[in-house]
């Protein structure tokens, strides 16, 4: 049904391609026949009311859903032409390519430094100079360096919420992924920290493909190039952010972005 | 007014406070009783000379005073010692019978190898082979000191003989094995026979030397008199320690106290355990806790990890979980019986059949020993460790796991690098509780390997050094044994207090160390608020 929809634009040369994706939690279907492409090196925002399946979708892209019991997936997601739902695929390789930042920051109870280099250590890198350089580079990239450079070896638990979330972003980019998934990275932060993270996303854009879930309409408008609007597991409308926010094709989309929804 | 009183939950607050204070009070009382009695045991007590109405007198430490309620009569209990003269160590005397009570300065107290303490006066020496004693207040100590070298010599000789004995025993084992395997006339066998013969000759020579030396030593004696002038010759080597409590300065008393403490920690028990040191029991207790920990901790942690991280949640896992939780509630004696049946007779008997058939029917592993006791205690603690591990892993926020896996860590890497370090304080807390319980457990030990007096420690210089098949001594059992099983319960009472205090202190020390380690770990891996 939605494949032929004019409200969903086709992307040429998408980096991530979702084809006829259906997802079931036991008997209940959470994603319904999604088909769309996500362009590389751009920011794509997923919006939609609570429970519409945004997190579920984003977690499919790095196979985070593998951890969930009783979950069943049909259809394909391809990244750079490779089907990641293929059971033979090396999930570890995939996750090295696709990083993730969670809604609730989750630094490990280790030092700031150890948090940053965790992914590198896991990948088998032991050379101290490499790790040190990576730590500095990523912390600078995440605009956190100046705040923490004097306490790299103190516990990450002593940071503020916003700092912890930036640390999690730095940690994700330390392993040089191609794609970064962000599931409501700012929803638990104050406006100042939020704007810092938005700045950061703008910074990272171009270098990484970023897929971000957000409940904040203005945020989606500010930082994303493309926006997808989902409702009850279906993709209702997908297009360049500019167009979607100013001239939505669908009534539902318009209702939602203008706040008339629900 | 009253309505408000009830509604605010005031009585409930009182009840909680009351419950806590009651528990605190009982705990403090226990500590007070143990501390007050245990710490005072080694302090030299004055010896009183009581002259009675019938003209007789008695010497002894006043142990307690009591008033009989119905006739208001006061009576005193004396520790009069001299068991070889009087047959009894303790005596009750009515206060009304005592005409005078003095503390003569020249009273000697002798701690002896046998028959307990002697209280009396020194009258003369009969010594050979050492310089004749000079008279004076510390002539006794000097004379005993002069014999010290020879006493040490005899002691070492005894040790040497015991070692020879053990070597002969080892050869006997080899010979029995060869006989069992139907080996005959091999050169190795002949060599062994020869060695055994050599050892035997050496053994007999040493035994006769020992006999001569100790007999010669025993001819050195001193004549003492008791309170009524009755003479008693006491061989000097039999005297472990002599002192004059009524004539001691405060510092001399302190020195005596320290000496007794040293004996307690480093010497072996005497007089069916009611006197002397506790070294073998301390050693056994600590070693048991160690072995038990080494066996049960990894097992429990691994099982807990499997249950929480790898087992698929289903009815089977639920049943296992319920079973594990209930295991912790089984009375320890039941574990003891299981240990006896399964470990000692089952596995131990099997080992004997397989590896030591030549020694049967004398069991090697098929009888109680420290290995089986540790395993039994390990079984008792393992459920607690499993539950603690499960809970500690379960309380880690799921975001942490996802965070690690999203950074391309495998499940094993996540477990070893993130989850286990984070769970370790919780796991250790459970383990500490389990360890404290196991350390004070006595019932299961009694049937799986503890003995009143072990001939040798489970760890010594004889190959293979660690003798897990050996029986051992334990402070908890020691308390039961000397306090309730010894023929002279009254005389053993001080030792019961000391042993109790020591057991409590050891458990406290071990758990405190564990708690200290855990807290250090907790600082390093503190968990987020989340
Ligand atoms: N582990 C799960 N088991 C069963 N159902 C689930 C599970 N996780 C999510 N769901 C269901 O799937 C649907 C989509 O959930 P999802 O978390 O993807 O929504 P969302 O769009 O991210 O919502 P929010 O904006 O509130 O985060 C919901 O109806 C939810 O109840
Ligand atoms: Mg969500």
GROMACS .gro file of C-alpha atoms in nm, chain B residues 79-438:
model
  360
  341UNK     CA    1   4.018  -2.324   9.227
  342UNK     CA    2   4.253  -2.533   9.439
  343UNK     CA    3   4.422  -2.728   9.159
  344UNK     CA    4   4.655  -3.008   9.275
  345UNK     CA    5   4.433  -3.267   9.111
  346UNK     CA    6   4.689  -3.541   9.175
  347UNK     CA    7   4.662  -3.474   9.549
  348UNK     CA    8   4.294  -3.388   9.598
  349UNK     CA    9   4.120  -3.537   9.294
  350UNK     CA   10   3.915  -3.220   9.244
  351UNK     CA   11   4.017  -2.885   9.101
  352UNK     CA   12   3.739  -2.679   9.255
  353UNK     CA   13   3.596  -2.650   9.603
  354UNK     CA   14   3.308  -2.459   9.759
  355UNK     CA   15   3.370  -2.320  10.107
  356UNK     CA   16   3.118  -2.147  10.332
  357UNK     CA   17   3.232  -1.796  10.416
  358UNK     CA   18   3.148  -1.856  10.782
  359UNK     CA   19   3.403  -2.136  10.800
  360UNK     CA   20   3.689  -1.913  10.693
  361UNK     CA   21   3.872  -1.755  10.981
  362UNK     CA   22   4.130  -1.566  10.779
  363UNK     CA   23   4.204  -1.491  10.416
  364UNK     CA   24   4.555  -1.382  10.320
  365UNK     CA   25   4.761  -1.356  10.005
  366UNK     CA   26   5.110  -1.493  10.087
  367UNK     CA   27   5.377  -1.358   9.857
  368UNK     CA   28   5.574  -1.682   9.824
  369UNK     CA   29   5.294  -1.892   9.674
  370UNK     CA   30   5.390  -2.063   9.351
  371UNK     CA   31   5.151  -2.148   9.073
  372UNK     CA   32   5.276  -2.423   8.843
  373UNK     CA   33   5.119  -2.495   8.505
  374UNK     CA   34   5.199  -2.857   8.443
  375UNK     CA   35   5.194  -3.098   8.152
  376UNK     CA   36   4.945  -3.313   8.341
  377UNK     CA   37   4.707  -3.285   8.636
  378UNK     CA   38   4.643  -2.914   8.582
  379UNK     CA   39   4.774  -2.635   8.805
  380UNK     CA   40   4.960  -2.682   9.128
  381UNK     CA   41   4.936  -2.426   9.407
  382UNK     CA   42   5.191  -2.447   9.683
  383UNK     CA   43   5.522  -2.343   9.835
  384UNK     CA   44   5.867  -2.437   9.711
  385UNK     CA   45   6.073  -2.627   9.963
  386UNK     CA   46   6.382  -2.780   9.794
  387UNK     CA   47   6.544  -2.887   9.467
  388UNK     CA   48   6.686  -3.222   9.359
  389UNK     CA   49   6.876  -3.159   9.037
  390UNK     CA   50   7.147  -3.335   8.840
  391UNK     CA   51   7.365  -3.225   8.552
  392UNK     CA   52   7.302  -2.855   8.589
  393UNK     CA   53   7.442  -2.595   8.816
  394UNK     CA   54   7.283  -2.625   9.161
  395UNK     CA   55   7.012  -2.366   9.204
  396UNK     CA   56   7.079  -2.058   9.407
  397UNK     CA   57   6.823  -1.961   9.660
  398UNK     CA   58   6.620  -1.653   9.609
  399UNK     CA   59   6.281  -1.545   9.487
  400UNK     CA   60   6.325  -1.655   9.127
  401UNK     CA   61   6.536  -1.965   9.182
  402UNK     CA   62   6.259  -2.185   9.041
  403UNK     CA   63   6.238  -1.993   8.716
  404UNK     CA   64   6.616  -1.998   8.683
  405UNK     CA   65   6.639  -2.370   8.742
  406UNK     CA   66   6.364  -2.443   8.492
  407UNK     CA   67   6.535  -2.208   8.248
  408UNK     CA   68   6.862  -2.400   8.288
  409UNK     CA   69   6.683  -2.714   8.172
  410UNK     CA   70   6.541  -2.541   7.865
  411UNK     CA   71   6.809  -2.655   7.620
  412UNK     CA   72   6.766  -3.015   7.716
  413UNK     CA   73   6.390  -2.990   7.698
  414UNK     CA   74   6.414  -2.850   7.346
  415UNK     CA   75   6.648  -3.131   7.254
  416UNK     CA   76   6.399  -3.393   7.373
  417UNK     CA   77   6.117  -3.215   7.192
  418UNK     CA   78   6.308  -3.208   6.864
  419UNK     CA   79   6.396  -3.571   6.906
  420UNK     CA   80   6.028  -3.651   6.941
  421UNK     CA   81   5.953  -3.463   6.620
  422UNK     CA   82   6.227  -3.647   6.439
  423UNK     CA   83   6.084  -3.980   6.549
  424UNK     CA   84   5.738  -3.881   6.431
  425UNK     CA   85   5.884  -3.787   6.093
  426UNK     CA   86   6.066  -4.119   6.065
  427UNK     CA   87   5.743  -4.289   6.147
  428UNK     CA   88   5.567  -4.110   5.866
  429UNK     CA   89   5.840  -4.205   5.620
  430UNK     CA   90   5.812  -4.568   5.722
  431UNK     CA   91   5.438  -4.544   5.673
  432UNK     CA   92   5.488  -4.406   5.321
  433UNK     CA   93   5.721  -4.693   5.233
  434UNK     CA   94   5.468  -4.934   5.375
  435UNK     CA   95   5.210  -4.788   5.140
  436UNK     CA   96   5.441  -4.841   4.844
  437UNK     CA   97   5.519  -5.193   4.953
  438UNK     CA   98   5.153  -5.274   4.997
  439UNK     CA   99   5.090  -5.141   4.649
  440UNK     CA  100   5.367  -5.354   4.502
  441UNK     CA  101   5.232  -5.657   4.682
  442UNK     CA  102   4.885  -5.583   4.553
  443UNK     CA  103   5.017  -5.555   4.198
  444UNK     CA  104   5.191  -5.889   4.243
  445UNK     CA  105   5.534  -5.741   4.188
  446UNK     CA  106   5.804  -5.949   4.345
  447UNK     CA  107   6.178  -5.942   4.372
  448UNK     CA  108   6.221  -5.627   4.170
  449UNK     CA  109   6.531  -5.424   4.257
  450UNK     CA  110   6.315  -5.125   4.343
  451UNK     CA  111   6.128  -5.335   4.593
  452UNK     CA  112   6.447  -5.460   4.749
  453UNK     CA  113   6.577  -5.105   4.774
  454UNK     CA  114   6.260  -5.003   4.950
  455UNK     CA  115   6.281  -5.291   5.191
  456UNK     CA  116   6.639  -5.195   5.262
  457UNK     CA  117   6.547  -4.833   5.320
  458UNK     CA  118   6.267  -4.934   5.551
  459UNK     CA  119   6.503  -5.153   5.749
  460UNK     CA  120   6.748  -4.865   5.775
  461UNK     CA  121   6.477  -4.629   5.892
  462UNK     CA  122   6.357  -4.882   6.144
  463UNK     CA  123   6.701  -4.921   6.300
  464UNK     CA  124   6.738  -4.546   6.310
  465UNK     CA  125   6.394  -4.520   6.464
  466UNK     CA  126   6.467  -4.767   6.737
  467UNK     CA  127   6.798  -4.605   6.817
  468UNK     CA  128   6.631  -4.266   6.845
  469UNK     CA  129   6.352  -4.403   7.062
  470UNK     CA  130   6.596  -4.546   7.311
  471UNK     CA  131   6.797  -4.223   7.315
  472UNK     CA  132   6.476  -4.031   7.371
  473UNK     CA  133   6.381  -4.264   7.655
  474UNK     CA  134   6.714  -4.215   7.826
  475UNK     CA  135   6.717  -3.841   7.781
  476UNK     CA  136   6.368  -3.782   7.908
  477UNK     CA  137   6.423  -4.014   8.200
  478UNK     CA  138   6.740  -3.824   8.288
  479UNK     CA  139   6.554  -3.498   8.252
  480UNK     CA  140   6.273  -3.621   8.475
  481UNK     CA  141   6.508  -3.689   8.763
  482UNK     CA  142   6.540  -3.315   8.805
  483UNK     CA  143   6.267  -3.230   9.045
  484UNK     CA  144   6.161  -2.992   9.311
  485UNK     CA  145   5.971  -3.064   9.630
  486UNK     CA  146   5.671  -2.844   9.694
  487UNK     CA  147   5.434  -2.836   9.986
  488UNK     CA  148   5.066  -2.763   9.971
  489UNK     CA  149   4.868  -2.539  10.206
  490UNK     CA  150   4.878  -2.797  10.486
  491UNK     CA  151   5.244  -2.881  10.448
  492UNK     CA  152   5.192  -3.202  10.254
  493UNK     CA  153   5.502  -3.253  10.035
  494UNK     CA  154   5.483  -3.323   9.663
  495UNK     CA  155   5.774  -3.389   9.429
  496UNK     CA  156   5.725  -3.249   9.084
  497UNK     CA  157   5.957  -3.323   8.793
  498UNK     CA  158   6.085  -2.994   8.657
  499UNK     CA  159   6.036  -3.079   8.288
  500UNK     CA  160   5.669  -3.130   8.366
  501UNK     CA  161   5.635  -2.767   8.461
  502UNK     CA  162   5.522  -2.563   8.164
  503UNK     CA  163   5.526  -2.235   8.344
  504UNK     CA  164   5.576  -2.124   8.703
  505UNK     CA  165   5.487  -1.788   8.852
  506UNK     CA  166   5.412  -1.615   9.181
  507UNK     CA  167   5.097  -1.415   9.120
  508UNK     CA  168   5.093  -1.248   9.461
  509UNK     CA  169   5.439  -1.117   9.404
  510UNK     CA  170   5.410  -0.990   9.047
  511UNK     CA  171   5.434  -0.631   8.934
  512UNK     CA  172   5.188  -0.496   8.681
  513UNK     CA  173   5.445  -0.527   8.404
  514UNK     CA  174   5.529  -0.882   8.499
  515UNK     CA  175   5.160  -0.960   8.474
  516UNK     CA  176   5.147  -0.800   8.130
  517UNK     CA  177   5.444  -1.005   8.019
  518UNK     CA  178   5.275  -1.316   8.149
  519UNK     CA  179   4.958  -1.223   7.961
  520UNK     CA  180   5.146  -1.178   7.636
  521UNK     CA  181   5.325  -1.508   7.685
  522UNK     CA  182   4.991  -1.682   7.730
  523UNK     CA  183   4.859  -1.516   7.416
  524UNK     CA  184   5.162  -1.635   7.225
  525UNK     CA  185   5.102  -1.985   7.353
  526UNK     CA  186   4.737  -1.961   7.254
  527UNK     CA  187   4.816  -1.869   6.895
  528UNK     CA  188   5.124  -2.077   6.828
  529UNK     CA  189   5.124  -2.382   7.053
  530UNK     CA  190   4.942  -2.710   7.054
  531UNK     CA  191   4.681  -2.800   7.313
  532UNK     CA  192   4.756  -2.999   7.627
  533UNK     CA  193   4.551  -3.186   7.883
  534UNK     CA  194   4.278  -3.307   7.648
  535UNK     CA  195   4.254  -2.959   7.496
  536UNK     CA  196   4.165  -2.773   7.813
  537UNK     CA  197   4.507  -2.610   7.839
  538UNK     CA  198   4.778  -2.491   7.608
  539UNK     CA  199   4.743  -2.337   7.265
  540UNK     CA  200   4.493  -2.352   6.986
  541UNK     CA  201   4.724  -2.340   6.689
  542UNK     CA  202   4.599  -2.654   6.512
  543UNK     CA  203   4.238  -2.549   6.559
  544UNK     CA  204   4.303  -2.195   6.431
  545UNK     CA  205   4.492  -2.335   6.138
  546UNK     CA  206   4.217  -2.585   6.061
  547UNK     CA  207   3.945  -2.322   6.082
  548UNK     CA  208   4.119  -2.079   5.851
  549UNK     CA  209   4.221  -2.347   5.606
  550UNK     CA  210   3.869  -2.485   5.599
  551UNK     CA  211   3.723  -2.144   5.515
  552UNK     CA  212   3.986  -2.098   5.245
  553UNK     CA  213   3.929  -2.434   5.083
  554UNK     CA  214   3.555  -2.392   5.109
  555UNK     CA  215   3.577  -2.052   4.939
  556UNK     CA  216   3.803  -2.175   4.662
  557UNK     CA  217   3.563  -2.459   4.591
  558UNK     CA  218   3.227  -2.287   4.625
  559UNK     CA  219   3.285  -1.933   4.502
  560UNK     CA  220   3.371  -2.004   4.135
  561UNK     CA  221   3.110  -2.276   4.117
  562UNK     CA  222   2.836  -2.053   4.254
  563UNK     CA  223   2.929  -1.758   4.036
  564UNK     CA  224   2.939  -1.969   3.720
  565UNK     CA  225   2.605  -2.129   3.801
  566UNK     CA  226   2.454  -1.788   3.876
  567UNK     CA  227   2.585  -1.647   3.547
  568UNK     CA  228   2.438  -1.938   3.357
  569UNK     CA  229   2.099  -1.899   3.522
  570UNK     CA  230   2.079  -1.527   3.460
  571UNK     CA  231   2.260  -1.477   3.131
  572UNK     CA  232   2.237  -1.793   2.928
  573UNK     CA  233   1.948  -2.011   3.041
  574UNK     CA  234   1.627  -1.947   2.850
  575UNK     CA  235   1.356  -1.838   3.087
  576UNK     CA  236   1.113  -2.123   3.117
  577UNK     CA  237   0.954  -2.349   3.373
  578UNK     CA  238   1.272  -2.551   3.410
  579UNK     CA  239   1.477  -2.245   3.503
  580UNK     CA  240   1.200  -2.139   3.739
  581UNK     CA  241   1.210  -2.476   3.911
  582UNK     CA  242   1.587  -2.461   3.938
  583UNK     CA  243   1.563  -2.115   4.087
  584UNK     CA  244   1.309  -2.225   4.347
  585UNK     CA  245   1.521  -2.527   4.428
  586UNK     CA  246   1.835  -2.317   4.469
  587UNK     CA  247   1.654  -2.073   4.695
  588UNK     CA  248   1.529  -2.357   4.911
  589UNK     CA  249   1.869  -2.523   4.931
  590UNK     CA  250   1.984  -2.234   5.146
  591UNK     CA  251   1.723  -2.326   5.406
  592UNK     CA  252   1.815  -2.688   5.459
  593UNK     CA  253   1.954  -2.756   5.807
  594UNK     CA  254   2.328  -2.790   5.803
  595UNK     CA  255   2.326  -3.133   5.964
  596UNK     CA  256   2.145  -3.260   5.657
  597UNK     CA  257   2.430  -3.131   5.445
  598UNK     CA  258   2.664  -3.310   5.681
  599UNK     CA  259   2.483  -3.638   5.635
  600UNK     CA  260   2.479  -3.589   5.261
  601UNK     CA  261   2.850  -3.508   5.268
  602UNK     CA  262   2.918  -3.822   5.466
  603UNK     CA  263   2.714  -4.041   5.234
  604UNK     CA  264   2.806  -3.885   4.903
  605UNK     CA  265   3.154  -3.739   4.942
  606UNK     CA  266   3.309  -3.957   5.210
  607UNK     CA  267   3.158  -4.297   5.139
  608UNK     CA  268   3.064  -4.242   4.775
  609UNK     CA  269   3.345  -4.046   4.615
  610UNK     CA  270   3.606  -4.112   4.884
  611UNK     CA  271   3.526  -4.482   4.883
  612UNK     CA  272   3.544  -4.481   4.505
  613UNK     CA  273   3.884  -4.314   4.510
  614UNK     CA  274   4.006  -4.575   4.755
  615UNK     CA  275   3.881  -4.858   4.533
  616UNK     CA  276   4.049  -4.707   4.231
  617UNK     CA  277   4.376  -4.571   4.361
  618UNK     CA  278   4.445  -4.720   4.702
  619UNK     CA  279   4.303  -5.072   4.687
  620UNK     CA  280   4.612  -5.214   4.855
  621UNK     CA  281   4.539  -5.024   5.174
  622UNK     CA  282   4.184  -5.143   5.215
  623UNK     CA  283   4.004  -5.203   5.443
  624UNK     CA  284   4.189  -4.909   5.599
  625UNK     CA  285   4.035  -4.609   5.422
  626UNK     CA  286   4.245  -4.329   5.279
  627UNK     CA  287   3.992  -4.090   5.129
  628UNK     CA  288   3.694  -4.300   5.232
  629UNK     CA  289   3.691  -4.143   5.574
  630UNK     CA  290   3.633  -3.791   5.697
  631UNK     CA  291   3.891  -3.537   5.591
  632UNK     CA  292   3.931  -3.168   5.529
  633UNK     CA  293   3.855  -3.202   5.158
  634UNK     CA  294   3.516  -3.358   5.221
  635UNK     CA  295   3.435  -3.108   5.492
  636UNK     CA  296   3.521  -2.820   5.261
  637UNK     CA  297   3.307  -2.967   4.988
  638UNK     CA  298   3.017  -3.015   5.227
  639UNK     CA  299   3.045  -2.659   5.352
  640UNK     CA  300   3.087  -2.544   4.992
  641UNK     CA  301   2.759  -2.709   4.908
  642UNK     CA  302   2.603  -2.521   5.195
  643UNK     CA  303   2.728  -2.184   5.072
  644UNK     CA  304   2.686  -2.233   4.700
  645UNK     CA  305   2.312  -2.156   4.689
  646UNK     CA  306   2.370  -1.821   4.855
  647UNK     CA  307   2.642  -1.736   4.605
  648UNK     CA  308   2.421  -1.839   4.313
  649UNK     CA  309   2.133  -1.625   4.434
  650UNK     CA  310   2.364  -1.329   4.503
  651UNK     CA  311   2.521  -1.357   4.157
  652UNK     CA  312   2.183  -1.376   3.988
  653UNK     CA  313   2.048  -1.078   4.177
  654UNK     CA  314   2.360  -0.871   4.124
  655UNK     CA  315   2.358  -0.935   3.752
  656UNK     CA  316   1.986  -0.876   3.734
  657UNK     CA  317   2.009  -0.539   3.903
  658UNK     CA  318   2.238  -0.397   3.636
  659UNK     CA  319   2.033  -0.160   3.418
  660UNK     CA  320   1.962  -0.312   3.075
  661UNK     CA  321   2.093   0.005   2.912
  662UNK     CA  322   2.445  -0.087   3.019
  663UNK     CA  323   2.427  -0.422   2.840
  664UNK     CA  324   2.284  -0.263   2.529
  665UNK     CA  325   2.546   0.009   2.541
  666UNK     CA  326   2.821  -0.248   2.542
  667UNK     CA  327   2.670  -0.462   2.271
  668UNK     CA  328   2.600  -0.159   2.054
  669UNK     CA  329   2.976  -0.097   2.064
  670UNK     CA  330   3.024  -0.436   1.899
  671UNK     CA  331   3.109  -0.625   2.214
  672UNK     CA  332   3.016  -0.990   2.222
  673UNK     CA  333   2.806  -1.127   2.505
  674UNK     CA  334   3.114  -1.275   2.670
  675UNK     CA  335   3.307  -0.948   2.643
  676UNK     CA  336   3.014  -0.760   2.791
  677UNK     CA  337   2.999  -1.010   3.073
  678UNK     CA  338   3.365  -1.010   3.162
  679UNK     CA  339   3.442  -0.643   3.105
  680UNK     CA  340   3.128  -0.472   3.224
  681UNK     CA  341   2.875  -0.692   3.397
  682UNK     CA  342   3.093  -0.897   3.629
  683UNK     CA  343   3.295  -0.601   3.757
  684UNK     CA  344   2.969  -0.421   3.822
  685UNK     CA  345   2.809  -0.722   3.986
  686UNK     CA  346   3.110  -0.812   4.195
  687UNK     CA  347   3.019  -0.605   4.502
  688UNK     CA  348   2.679  -0.770   4.518
  689UNK     CA  349   2.824  -1.113   4.456
  690UNK     CA  350   3.082  -1.057   4.725
  691UNK     CA  351   2.821  -0.939   4.973
  692UNK     CA  352   2.635  -1.264   4.929
  693UNK     CA  353   2.953  -1.458   4.952
  694UNK     CA  354   3.060  -1.283   5.270
  695UNK     CA  355   2.731  -1.372   5.436
  696UNK     CA  356   2.768  -1.731   5.322
  697UNK     CA  357   3.126  -1.745   5.439
  698UNK     CA  358   3.039  -1.610   5.782
  699UNK     CA  359   2.770  -1.872   5.817
  700UNK     CA  360   2.995  -2.153   5.702
   0.00000   0.00000   0.00000
